Short mmCIF file of C-alpha atoms in Angstrom, two decimals:
data_model
loop_
_atom_site.label_atom_id
_atom_site.label_comp_id
_atom_site.label_asym_id
_atom_site.label_seq_id
_atom_site.Cartn_x
_atom_site.Cartn_y
_atom_site.Cartn_z
CA GLY A 1 -0.79 14.96 6.50
CA GLU A 2 -2.63 13.49 3.53
CA ASN A 3 -6.14 12.15 4.09
CA VAL A 4 -7.59 9.86 1.44
CA GLU A 5 -11.22 8.83 1.48
CA GLN A 6 -12.49 5.96 -0.64
CA HIS A 7 -16.02 4.97 -1.59
CA PRO A 8 -17.78 2.60 -1.62
CA SER A 9 -16.37 0.17 0.91
CA THR A 10 -18.01 -2.79 -0.84
CA LEU A 11 -19.20 -3.18 -4.41
CA SER A 12 -21.02 -6.11 -5.98
CA VAL A 13 -21.43 -6.16 -9.76
CA GLN A 14 -22.71 -8.60 -12.33
CA GLU A 15 -20.09 -10.08 -14.61
CA GLY A 16 -19.76 -7.92 -17.68
CA ASP A 17 -20.94 -4.74 -15.95
CA SER A 18 -18.72 -1.81 -15.00
CA ALA A 19 -17.33 -0.98 -11.54
CA VAL A 20 -16.41 2.50 -10.36
CA ILE A 21 -14.48 3.38 -7.20
CA LYS A 22 -14.01 6.98 -6.10
CA CYS A 23 -11.39 8.63 -3.91
CA THR A 24 -10.82 12.11 -2.60
CA TYR A 25 -7.63 13.54 -1.13
CA SER A 26 -6.81 16.55 0.97
CA ASP A 27 -3.22 17.56 0.17
CA SER A 28 -3.19 19.75 -2.93
CA ALA A 29 0.56 19.06 -3.26
CA SER A 30 -0.09 15.39 -4.08
CA ASN A 31 0.94 14.66 -7.65
CA TYR A 32 0.83 10.93 -8.02
CA PHE A 33 -2.15 8.65 -7.56
CA PRO A 34 -1.70 4.87 -7.79
CA TRP A 35 -4.30 2.14 -7.52
CA TYR A 36 -3.59 -1.23 -5.99
CA LYS A 37 -5.39 -4.55 -6.17
CA GLN A 38 -5.01 -6.97 -3.29
CA GLU A 39 -6.05 -10.59 -3.57
CA LEU A 40 -6.48 -12.83 -0.58
CA GLY A 41 -3.18 -13.74 1.04
CA LYS A 42 -1.13 -11.46 -1.18
CA GLY A 43 0.42 -8.03 -0.97
CA PRO A 44 -1.14 -5.11 -2.88
CA GLN A 45 -0.27 -5.07 -6.57
CA LEU A 46 0.05 -1.82 -8.52
CA ILE A 47 -2.46 -1.95 -11.38
CA ILE A 48 -2.55 1.58 -12.73
CA ASP A 49 -1.42 5.06 -11.74
CA ILE A 50 -1.88 8.62 -12.85
CA ARG A 51 0.14 11.77 -12.45
CA SER A 52 -1.29 15.22 -12.06
CA ASN A 53 -0.31 16.37 -15.53
CA VAL A 54 -2.97 14.16 -17.15
CA GLY A 55 -6.70 13.84 -16.60
CA GLU A 56 -7.24 10.26 -17.72
CA LYS A 57 -5.26 7.11 -18.31
CA LYS A 58 -6.44 3.79 -19.70
CA ASP A 59 -4.97 0.29 -19.73
CA GLN A 60 -7.19 -2.29 -21.40
CA ARG A 61 -10.29 -2.65 -19.20
CA ILE A 62 -9.02 -0.35 -16.48
CA ALA A 63 -9.08 3.45 -16.55
CA VAL A 64 -8.36 6.15 -14.01
CA THR A 65 -9.57 9.75 -14.08
CA LEU A 66 -8.24 12.67 -12.07
CA ASN A 67 -9.82 15.99 -11.22
CA LYS A 68 -7.16 18.07 -9.46
CA THR A 69 -9.45 21.03 -8.94
CA ALA A 70 -11.96 18.93 -7.03
CA LYS A 71 -9.23 16.70 -5.54
CA HIS A 72 -10.80 13.45 -6.56
CA PHE A 73 -9.86 10.51 -8.73
CA SER A 74 -11.67 7.39 -9.81
CA LEU A 75 -11.00 3.85 -10.98
CA HIS A 76 -13.19 2.41 -13.71
CA ILE A 77 -13.23 -1.29 -14.55
CA THR A 78 -15.25 -2.23 -17.63
CA GLU A 79 -16.52 -5.67 -18.66
CA THR A 80 -15.81 -7.06 -15.21
CA GLN A 81 -14.72 -10.66 -14.85
CA PRO A 82 -14.66 -12.97 -11.80
CA GLU A 83 -10.88 -12.52 -11.52
CA ASP A 84 -11.47 -8.82 -10.87
CA SER A 85 -12.86 -9.77 -7.44
CA ALA A 86 -10.41 -8.34 -4.89
CA VAL A 87 -9.85 -5.40 -2.56
CA TYR A 88 -8.86 -2.23 -4.35
CA PHE A 89 -6.96 0.62 -2.71
CA CYS A 90 -6.42 4.12 -3.97
CA ALA A 91 -3.46 6.15 -2.73
CA ALA A 92 -2.03 9.64 -2.93
CA ARG A 93 1.70 10.08 -3.04
CA GLY A 94 3.65 12.03 -0.57
CA LYS A 95 4.21 9.34 2.00
CA LEU A 96 1.70 7.19 0.11
CA SER A 97 -1.51 7.49 2.11
CA PHE A 98 -4.14 4.91 1.32
CA GLY A 99 -7.90 4.87 1.17
CA ALA A 100 -9.68 2.31 3.34
CA GLY A 101 -10.20 -0.07 0.43
CA THR A 102 -13.12 -1.31 -1.65
CA THR A 103 -14.02 -4.98 -1.71
CA VAL A 104 -15.24 -5.76 -5.20
CA THR A 105 -17.19 -8.93 -5.83
CA VAL A 106 -18.03 -9.87 -9.40
CA ARG A 107 -21.02 -12.23 -9.59
CA ALA A 108 -20.88 -14.80 -12.36
CA LYS B 1 14.17 -8.64 -11.67
CA ALA B 2 13.20 -10.23 -8.40
CA GLY B 3 10.33 -8.60 -6.55
CA VAL B 4 10.13 -7.39 -2.99
CA THR B 5 10.94 -10.17 -0.53
CA GLN B 6 9.67 -10.21 3.01
CA THR B 7 10.68 -12.75 5.61
CA PRO B 8 9.32 -14.56 7.42
CA ARG B 9 5.86 -14.99 5.86
CA TYR B 10 4.23 -16.03 9.10
CA LEU B 11 5.17 -15.47 12.71
CA ILE B 12 3.55 -16.27 16.05
CA LYS B 13 4.82 -14.46 19.13
CA THR B 14 3.79 -14.11 22.74
CA ARG B 15 2.77 -10.85 24.38
CA GLY B 16 5.78 -9.00 25.73
CA GLN B 17 8.22 -10.50 23.26
CA GLN B 18 9.92 -8.60 20.50
CA VAL B 19 10.05 -9.36 16.80
CA THR B 20 12.16 -8.39 13.80
CA LEU B 21 10.82 -8.48 10.27
CA SER B 22 12.94 -8.22 7.15
CA CYS B 23 12.36 -6.67 3.74
CA SER B 24 14.62 -6.89 0.69
CA PRO B 25 13.61 -4.30 -1.93
CA ILE B 26 13.78 -4.63 -5.69
CA SER B 27 17.36 -4.37 -6.91
CA GLY B 28 18.28 -0.73 -7.44
CA HIS B 29 15.49 0.61 -5.24
CA ARG B 30 16.67 2.71 -2.34
CA SER B 31 13.39 3.47 -0.58
CA VAL B 32 11.59 1.05 1.71
CA SER B 33 8.33 1.90 3.41
CA TRP B 34 6.54 -0.18 6.03
CA TYR B 35 2.80 -0.50 6.54
CA GLN B 36 0.57 -2.24 9.02
CA GLN B 37 -2.61 -3.74 7.61
CA THR B 38 -5.50 -4.73 9.86
CA PRO B 39 -9.13 -5.41 8.94
CA GLY B 40 -10.40 -2.44 10.92
CA GLN B 41 -7.70 0.14 10.13
CA GLY B 42 -6.70 -0.60 6.56
CA LEU B 43 -3.16 0.24 5.46
CA GLN B 44 -1.40 2.40 8.03
CA PHE B 45 1.97 3.98 7.26
CA LEU B 46 4.70 3.15 9.75
CA PHE B 47 7.86 4.73 8.32
CA GLU B 48 9.99 5.16 5.25
CA TYR B 49 13.72 4.68 4.89
CA PHE B 50 15.78 6.02 2.04
CA SER B 51 19.54 5.58 1.76
CA GLU B 52 19.74 4.35 5.37
CA THR B 53 17.90 7.41 6.75
CA GLN B 54 14.38 7.54 8.08
CA ARG B 55 12.54 10.05 5.90
CA ASN B 56 8.99 9.85 7.19
CA LYS B 57 7.25 8.43 10.20
CA GLY B 58 3.62 7.56 10.87
CA ASN B 59 1.70 7.77 14.11
CA PHE B 60 2.87 4.63 15.84
CA PRO B 61 4.38 4.29 19.33
CA GLY B 62 8.11 4.09 19.87
CA ARG B 63 7.86 0.30 20.22
CA PHE B 64 7.90 0.25 16.43
CA SER B 65 11.30 0.98 14.97
CA GLY B 66 13.21 0.26 11.84
CA ARG B 67 16.49 0.58 10.08
CA GLN B 68 17.96 0.27 6.64
CA PHE B 69 21.28 -1.18 5.66
CA SER B 70 23.73 -0.05 3.00
CA ASN B 71 22.37 -2.67 0.58
CA SER B 72 18.88 -1.11 1.03
CA ARG B 73 17.51 -4.10 2.93
CA SER B 74 15.35 -2.97 5.80
CA GLU B 75 14.29 -4.42 9.11
CA MET B 76 11.39 -3.50 11.29
CA ASN B 77 11.36 -4.23 15.00
CA VAL B 78 8.45 -4.28 17.39
CA SER B 79 9.25 -4.53 21.09
CA THR B 80 6.99 -5.48 23.99
CA LEU B 81 4.38 -7.00 21.70
CA GLU B 82 0.71 -6.44 22.39
CA LEU B 83 -2.28 -8.42 21.14
CA GLY B 84 -3.26 -5.43 19.02
CA ASP B 85 -0.01 -5.70 17.06
CA SER B 86 -1.38 -8.75 15.28
CA ALA B 87 -1.53 -7.71 11.64
CA LEU B 88 -0.12 -8.13 8.18
CA TYR B 89 3.07 -6.07 7.89
CA LEU B 90 3.85 -4.96 4.36
CA CYS B 91 6.87 -3.29 2.94
CA ALA B 92 6.94 -1.32 -0.28
CA SER B 93 9.97 -0.66 -2.43
CA SER B 94 10.53 2.45 -4.54
CA GLU B 95 13.36 3.69 -6.66
CA LEU B 96 13.23 7.13 -5.08
CA SER B 97 11.96 8.65 -1.87
CA GLY B 98 8.22 8.94 -1.40
CA TYR B 99 7.87 12.64 -2.12
CA GLN B 100 9.40 12.17 -5.52
CA ASN B 101 6.30 10.43 -6.80
CA THR B 102 7.61 7.10 -8.02
CA GLU B 103 5.87 3.76 -8.15
CA ALA B 104 5.85 1.63 -5.03
CA PHE B 105 5.82 -2.16 -5.20
CA PHE B 106 4.74 -4.33 -2.31
CA GLY B 107 6.00 -7.58 -0.92
CA GLN B 108 3.73 -10.45 0.15
CA GLY B 109 3.81 -9.32 3.75
CA THR B 110 4.57 -10.93 7.07
CA ARG B 111 1.54 -12.15 8.99
CA LEU B 112 2.26 -11.56 12.69
CA THR B 113 0.04 -13.13 15.29
CA VAL B 114 0.51 -12.18 18.93
CA VAL B 115 -0.95 -14.60 21.47
#
């Protein structure tokens, strides 16, 4: 089955700086890669996704890049704000396998 | 459109009991997947149902079972509860089955505590 590895497990950044989270996957048949943000006491919320036919996708301060050859994809958050503090999960679609999560803390 | 609804939000059960959790997907979505979330294990896939049929299954014991009804609502059952079953149980709703690469939207989860 699909194995998704996510790094780092925790990330602390100064407000206004950028945050980058990286994931690798094992199943070369995976074609869809969503990212989820989970705030305390809530279910994961889909924030951005990318399909294998594109290398990069951007939505305001959030961007995702995909390298299918290397089987890795990354989430980039620019100009971080305190409300970006949450746990972020990457996933690879087949049966939607998740990375272990990254706890992001944005220091004011 | 209403989002994914999971009931109940919180549940406390005793070891050995059984429990049934419910998930109502987004209107028009036919796929429901269940996940167990624990601090040490992250999000673990339990199973996926699509059009009342189980399409995929994770590596959980047979005490964990599910079903889906004709209106796409799904239930998950855990029998003979163990302390280690304490977790947040999440369901995700998709328009199509998982291998067809469509977006999945999560409910708030059911927090199960086994004492």
